[in-house]
Coordinates of C-alpha atoms in Angstrom, one line a residue:
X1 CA 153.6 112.9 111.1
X2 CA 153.5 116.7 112.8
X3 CA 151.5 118.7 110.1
X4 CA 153.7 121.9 110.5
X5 CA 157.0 122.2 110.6
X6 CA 159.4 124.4 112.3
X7 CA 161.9 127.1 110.1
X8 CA 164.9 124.9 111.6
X9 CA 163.7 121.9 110.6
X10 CA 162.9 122.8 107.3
X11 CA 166.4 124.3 106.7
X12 CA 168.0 121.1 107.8
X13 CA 165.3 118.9 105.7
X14 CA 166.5 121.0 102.3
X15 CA 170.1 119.9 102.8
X16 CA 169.1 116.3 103.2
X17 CA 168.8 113.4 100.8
X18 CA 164.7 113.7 99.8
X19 CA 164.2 117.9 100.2
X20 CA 160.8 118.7 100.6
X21 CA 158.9 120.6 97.1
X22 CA 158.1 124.2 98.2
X23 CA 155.4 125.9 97.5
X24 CA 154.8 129.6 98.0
X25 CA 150.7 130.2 98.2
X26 CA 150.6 133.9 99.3
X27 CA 147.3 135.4 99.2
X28 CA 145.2 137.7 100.7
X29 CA 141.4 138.1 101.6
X30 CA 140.3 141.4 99.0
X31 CA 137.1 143.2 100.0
X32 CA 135.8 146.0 97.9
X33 CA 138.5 148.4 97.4
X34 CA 138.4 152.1 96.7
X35 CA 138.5 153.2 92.8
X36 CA 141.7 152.5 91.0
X37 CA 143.4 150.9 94.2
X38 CA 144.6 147.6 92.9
X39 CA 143.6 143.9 94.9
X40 CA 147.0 141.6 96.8
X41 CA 148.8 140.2 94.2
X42 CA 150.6 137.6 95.8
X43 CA 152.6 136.7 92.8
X44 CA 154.2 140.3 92.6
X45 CA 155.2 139.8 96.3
X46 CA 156.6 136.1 95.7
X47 CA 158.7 137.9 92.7
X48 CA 160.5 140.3 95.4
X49 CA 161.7 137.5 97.4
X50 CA 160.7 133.8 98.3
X51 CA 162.3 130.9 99.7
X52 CA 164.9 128.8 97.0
X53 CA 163.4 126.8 95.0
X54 CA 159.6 127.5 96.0
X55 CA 156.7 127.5 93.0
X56 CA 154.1 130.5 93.6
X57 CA 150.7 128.5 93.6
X58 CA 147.6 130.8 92.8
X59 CA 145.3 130.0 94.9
X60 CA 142.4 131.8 93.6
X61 CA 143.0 130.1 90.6
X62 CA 144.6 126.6 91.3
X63 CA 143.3 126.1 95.2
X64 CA 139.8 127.3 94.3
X65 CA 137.0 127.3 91.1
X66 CA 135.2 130.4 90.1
X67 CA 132.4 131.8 92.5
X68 CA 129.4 130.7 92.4
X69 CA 126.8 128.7 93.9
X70 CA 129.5 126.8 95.7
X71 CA 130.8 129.9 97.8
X72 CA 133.3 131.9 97.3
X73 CA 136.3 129.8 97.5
X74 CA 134.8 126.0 95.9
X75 CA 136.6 123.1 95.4
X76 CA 138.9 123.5 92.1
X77 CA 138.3 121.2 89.1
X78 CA 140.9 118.0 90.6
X79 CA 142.0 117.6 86.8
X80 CA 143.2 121.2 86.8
X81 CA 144.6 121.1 90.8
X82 CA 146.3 117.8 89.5
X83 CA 148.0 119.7 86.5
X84 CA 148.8 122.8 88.6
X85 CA 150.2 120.7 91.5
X86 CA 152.3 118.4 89.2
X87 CA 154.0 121.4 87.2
X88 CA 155.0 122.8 90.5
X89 CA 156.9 119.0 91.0
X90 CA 154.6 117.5 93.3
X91 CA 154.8 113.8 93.3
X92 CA 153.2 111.0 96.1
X93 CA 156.8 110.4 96.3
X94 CA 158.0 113.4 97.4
X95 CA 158.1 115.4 100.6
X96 CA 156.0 119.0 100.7
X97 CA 156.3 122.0 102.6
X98 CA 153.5 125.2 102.1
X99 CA 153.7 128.3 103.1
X100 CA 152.4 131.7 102.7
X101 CA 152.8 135.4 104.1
X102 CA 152.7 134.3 107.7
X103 CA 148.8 134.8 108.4
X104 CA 148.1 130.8 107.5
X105 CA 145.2 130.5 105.6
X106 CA 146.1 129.9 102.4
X107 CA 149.3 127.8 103.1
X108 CA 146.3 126.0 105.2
X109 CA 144.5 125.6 102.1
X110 CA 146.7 124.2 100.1
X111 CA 148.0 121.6 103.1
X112 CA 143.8 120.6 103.1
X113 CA 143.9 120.3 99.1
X114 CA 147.0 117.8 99.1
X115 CA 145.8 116.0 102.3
X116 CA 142.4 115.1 101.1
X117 CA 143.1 114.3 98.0
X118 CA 145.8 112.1 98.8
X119 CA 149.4 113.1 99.4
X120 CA 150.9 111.4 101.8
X121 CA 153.1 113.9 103.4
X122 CA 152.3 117.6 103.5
X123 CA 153.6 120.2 106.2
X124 CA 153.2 123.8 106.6
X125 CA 155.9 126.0 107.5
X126 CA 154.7 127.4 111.4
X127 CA 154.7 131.1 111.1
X128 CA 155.1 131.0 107.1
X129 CA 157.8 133.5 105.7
X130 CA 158.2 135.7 108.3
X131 CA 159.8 133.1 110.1
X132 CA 161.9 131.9 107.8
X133 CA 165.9 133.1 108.6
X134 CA 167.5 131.9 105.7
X135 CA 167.9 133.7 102.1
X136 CA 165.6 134.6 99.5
X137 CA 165.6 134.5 96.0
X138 CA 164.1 136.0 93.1
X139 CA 164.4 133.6 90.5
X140 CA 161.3 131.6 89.2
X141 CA 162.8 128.0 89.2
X142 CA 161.2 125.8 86.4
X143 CA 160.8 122.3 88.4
X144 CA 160.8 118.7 86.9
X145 CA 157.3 117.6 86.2
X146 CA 155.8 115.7 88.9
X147 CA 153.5 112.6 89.6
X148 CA 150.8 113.7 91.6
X149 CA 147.6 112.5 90.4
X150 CA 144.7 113.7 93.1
X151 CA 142.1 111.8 94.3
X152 CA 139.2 112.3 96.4
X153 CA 139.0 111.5 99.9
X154 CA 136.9 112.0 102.9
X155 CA 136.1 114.8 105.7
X156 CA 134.4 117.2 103.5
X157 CA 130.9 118.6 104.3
X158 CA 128.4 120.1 102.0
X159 CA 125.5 122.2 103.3
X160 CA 123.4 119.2 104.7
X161 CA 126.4 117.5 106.4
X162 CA 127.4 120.8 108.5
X163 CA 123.6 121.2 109.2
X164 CA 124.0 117.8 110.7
X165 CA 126.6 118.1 112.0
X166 CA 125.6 121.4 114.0
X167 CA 123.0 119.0 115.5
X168 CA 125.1 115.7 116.1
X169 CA 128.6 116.7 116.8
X170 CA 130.5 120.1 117.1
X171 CA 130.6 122.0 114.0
X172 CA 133.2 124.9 114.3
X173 CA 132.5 128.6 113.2
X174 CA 136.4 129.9 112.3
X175 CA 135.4 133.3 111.4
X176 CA 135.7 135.8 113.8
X177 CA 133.4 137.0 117.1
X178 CA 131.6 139.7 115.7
X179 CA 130.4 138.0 112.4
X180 CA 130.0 134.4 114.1
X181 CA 126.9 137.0 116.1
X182 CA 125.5 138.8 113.0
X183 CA 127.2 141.8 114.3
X184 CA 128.9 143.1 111.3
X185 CA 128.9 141.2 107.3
X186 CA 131.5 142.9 105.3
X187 CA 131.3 140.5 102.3
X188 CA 128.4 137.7 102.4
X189 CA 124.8 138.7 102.2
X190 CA 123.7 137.7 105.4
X191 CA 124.7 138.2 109.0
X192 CA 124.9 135.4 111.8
X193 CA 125.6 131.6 111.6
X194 CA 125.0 128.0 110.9
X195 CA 122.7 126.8 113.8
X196 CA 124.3 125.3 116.2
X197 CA 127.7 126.1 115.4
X198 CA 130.5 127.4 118.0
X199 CA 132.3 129.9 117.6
X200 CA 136.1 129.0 117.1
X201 CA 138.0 132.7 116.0
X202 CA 140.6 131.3 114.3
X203 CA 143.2 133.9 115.3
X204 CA 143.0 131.9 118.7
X205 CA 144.9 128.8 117.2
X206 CA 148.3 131.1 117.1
X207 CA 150.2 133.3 119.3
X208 CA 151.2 136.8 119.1
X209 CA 153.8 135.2 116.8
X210 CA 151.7 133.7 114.5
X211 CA 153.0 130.4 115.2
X212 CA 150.8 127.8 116.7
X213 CA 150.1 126.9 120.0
X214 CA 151.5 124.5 121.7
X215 CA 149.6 120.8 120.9
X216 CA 148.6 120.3 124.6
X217 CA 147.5 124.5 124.2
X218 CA 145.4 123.5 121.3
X219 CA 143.5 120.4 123.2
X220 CA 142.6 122.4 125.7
X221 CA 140.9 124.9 123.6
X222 CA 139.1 122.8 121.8
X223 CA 137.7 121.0 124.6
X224 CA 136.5 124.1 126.1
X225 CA 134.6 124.6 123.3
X226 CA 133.0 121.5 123.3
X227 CA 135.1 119.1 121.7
X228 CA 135.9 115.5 123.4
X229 CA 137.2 111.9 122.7
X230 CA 135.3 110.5 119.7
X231 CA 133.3 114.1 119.0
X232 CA 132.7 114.2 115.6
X233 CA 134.0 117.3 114.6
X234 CA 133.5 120.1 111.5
X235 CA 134.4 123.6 110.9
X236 CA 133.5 126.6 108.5
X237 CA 134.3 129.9 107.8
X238 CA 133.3 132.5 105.5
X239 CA 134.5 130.6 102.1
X240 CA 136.6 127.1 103.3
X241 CA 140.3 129.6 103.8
X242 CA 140.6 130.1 106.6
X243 CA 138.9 127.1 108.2
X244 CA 141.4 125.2 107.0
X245 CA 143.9 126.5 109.0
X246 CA 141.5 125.9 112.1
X247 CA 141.4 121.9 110.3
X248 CA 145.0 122.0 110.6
X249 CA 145.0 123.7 114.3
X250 CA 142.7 120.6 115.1
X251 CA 145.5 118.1 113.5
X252 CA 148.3 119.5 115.5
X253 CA 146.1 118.8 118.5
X254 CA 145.8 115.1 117.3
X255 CA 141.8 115.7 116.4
X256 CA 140.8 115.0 113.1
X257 CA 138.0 116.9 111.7
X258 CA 135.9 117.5 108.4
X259 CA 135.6 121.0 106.4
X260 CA 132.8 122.7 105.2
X261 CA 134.6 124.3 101.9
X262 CA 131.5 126.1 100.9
X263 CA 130.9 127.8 104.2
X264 CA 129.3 131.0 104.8
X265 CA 129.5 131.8 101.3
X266 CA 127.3 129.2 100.5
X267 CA 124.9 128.9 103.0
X268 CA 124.3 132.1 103.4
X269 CA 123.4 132.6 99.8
X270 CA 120.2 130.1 99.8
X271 CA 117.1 132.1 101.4
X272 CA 115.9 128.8 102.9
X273 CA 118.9 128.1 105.3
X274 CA 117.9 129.2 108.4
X275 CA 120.4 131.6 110.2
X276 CA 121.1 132.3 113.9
X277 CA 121.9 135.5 115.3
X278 CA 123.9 136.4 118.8
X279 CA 126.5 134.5 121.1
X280 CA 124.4 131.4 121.6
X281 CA 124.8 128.4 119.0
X282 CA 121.4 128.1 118.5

């Protein structure tokens, strides 16, 4: 099963006999604003117009726990992602199809969530609303209560993992150039990167679109940056967003891969990690 899904095919999967759930999971990355200039609110902006029959998922408060020690974005308490996810009528059962404002990241997030915790079929909409050509509506639909019970899987890295991983396999830095080399940190309290890890921008996984590259596009990035047949592979970011979307790049090539969820956030927070600076992994 493809992990996105094209606007045309979703259209014509909505009209047939088992139509995907929708979920709408805008969001945006807020850094320190300027006094009395309000942060995204992506529920506002699903009000004004979303696809019929989508649920607005939070995912700063369903796809995510409070901030903490765990980074910026940590795993969500799975009873509480359980209970969100079912009141939005996710079953097993049951096709579903994420999207969000078109940059990725959070649909991303949410396709991770539901993946590793054990829904067997989740897609996200390639190039997210602004590809979408049908109508919108404005109406808040009030779905039948789903099944969806989450459980744990596998391919996630804590801390130690990645740091292993940096050593032992090809552990993907998603964020971009600049803050992969320590040149800039606009949000976490250190510069540079995990040891070892490559950098992997994920704004190179799409085209000037915003869709995503071509499969056979995707394998041969990846294998210039290191990734072959049987590579053990993992991937970061600042807080586990918009790595996810690099996971899911790495699925559409057919190359499965774990996620660090804590990511920059974390590590960077712990005075004992050691840190690398510059262009070179190590």
């Amino acid at each position: 099963m493809n992990a996105i899904i094209s606007a045309s095919d979703l259209a014509n999967d909505l009209t047939g006999a088992n139509p995907p759930v929708l979920l709408d999971v805008r969001w945006q990355l807020t850094a320190a604003k300027a006094a009395g200039e309000p942060p995204y609110d992506g529920r506002a902006d699903y009000e004004t117009g979303h696809l019929p029959g989508a649920v607005f998922v939070d995912l700063d408060r369903e796809l995510a726990s409070a901030p903490g020690e765990g980074g910026r974005h940590p795993l969500p308490d799975l009873a509480h992602f359980g209970a969100a996810m079912r009141r939005a009528g996710v079953s097993s059962g049951t096709p579903v199809v994420v999207y969000d404002g078109g940059q990725g990241w959070a649909a991303a997030r949410a396709w991770w969530m539901l993946r590793w915790t054990g829904h067997p079929d989740v897609r996200v909409l390639d190039g997210g609303l602004p590809a979408w050509e049908g109508s919108l509506d404005k109406s808040v639909p009030a779905p039948a209560e789903g099944d969806f019970v989450p459980e744990p899987g596998t391919g996630l890295l804590d801390a130690d993992a990645a740091a292993e991983l940096a050593r032992s396999g090809v552990l993907l830095d998603a964020r971009a150039g600049e803050r992969y080399r320590g040149e800039v940190e606009p949000i976490d309290p250190v510069a540079g990167h995990i040891p070892g890890a490559v950098s992997a921008p994920t704004t190179e996984n799409v085209g000037a679109d915003g869709r995503y590259r071509s499969a056979q596009e995707l394998r041969e990035r990846f294998k210039g940056l290191g990734v072959s047949e049987g590579s053990r592979i993992g991937v970061y970011c600042g807080s586990g967003v918009s790595a996810a979307h690099e996971v899911l790049a790495l699925a559409v090539a057919g190359i499965p891969a774990e996620l660090y969820v804590g990511s920059w956030s974390e590590w960077s927070s712990d005075p004992d990690r050691p840190v690398a600076v510059g262009p070179d992994p190590q």
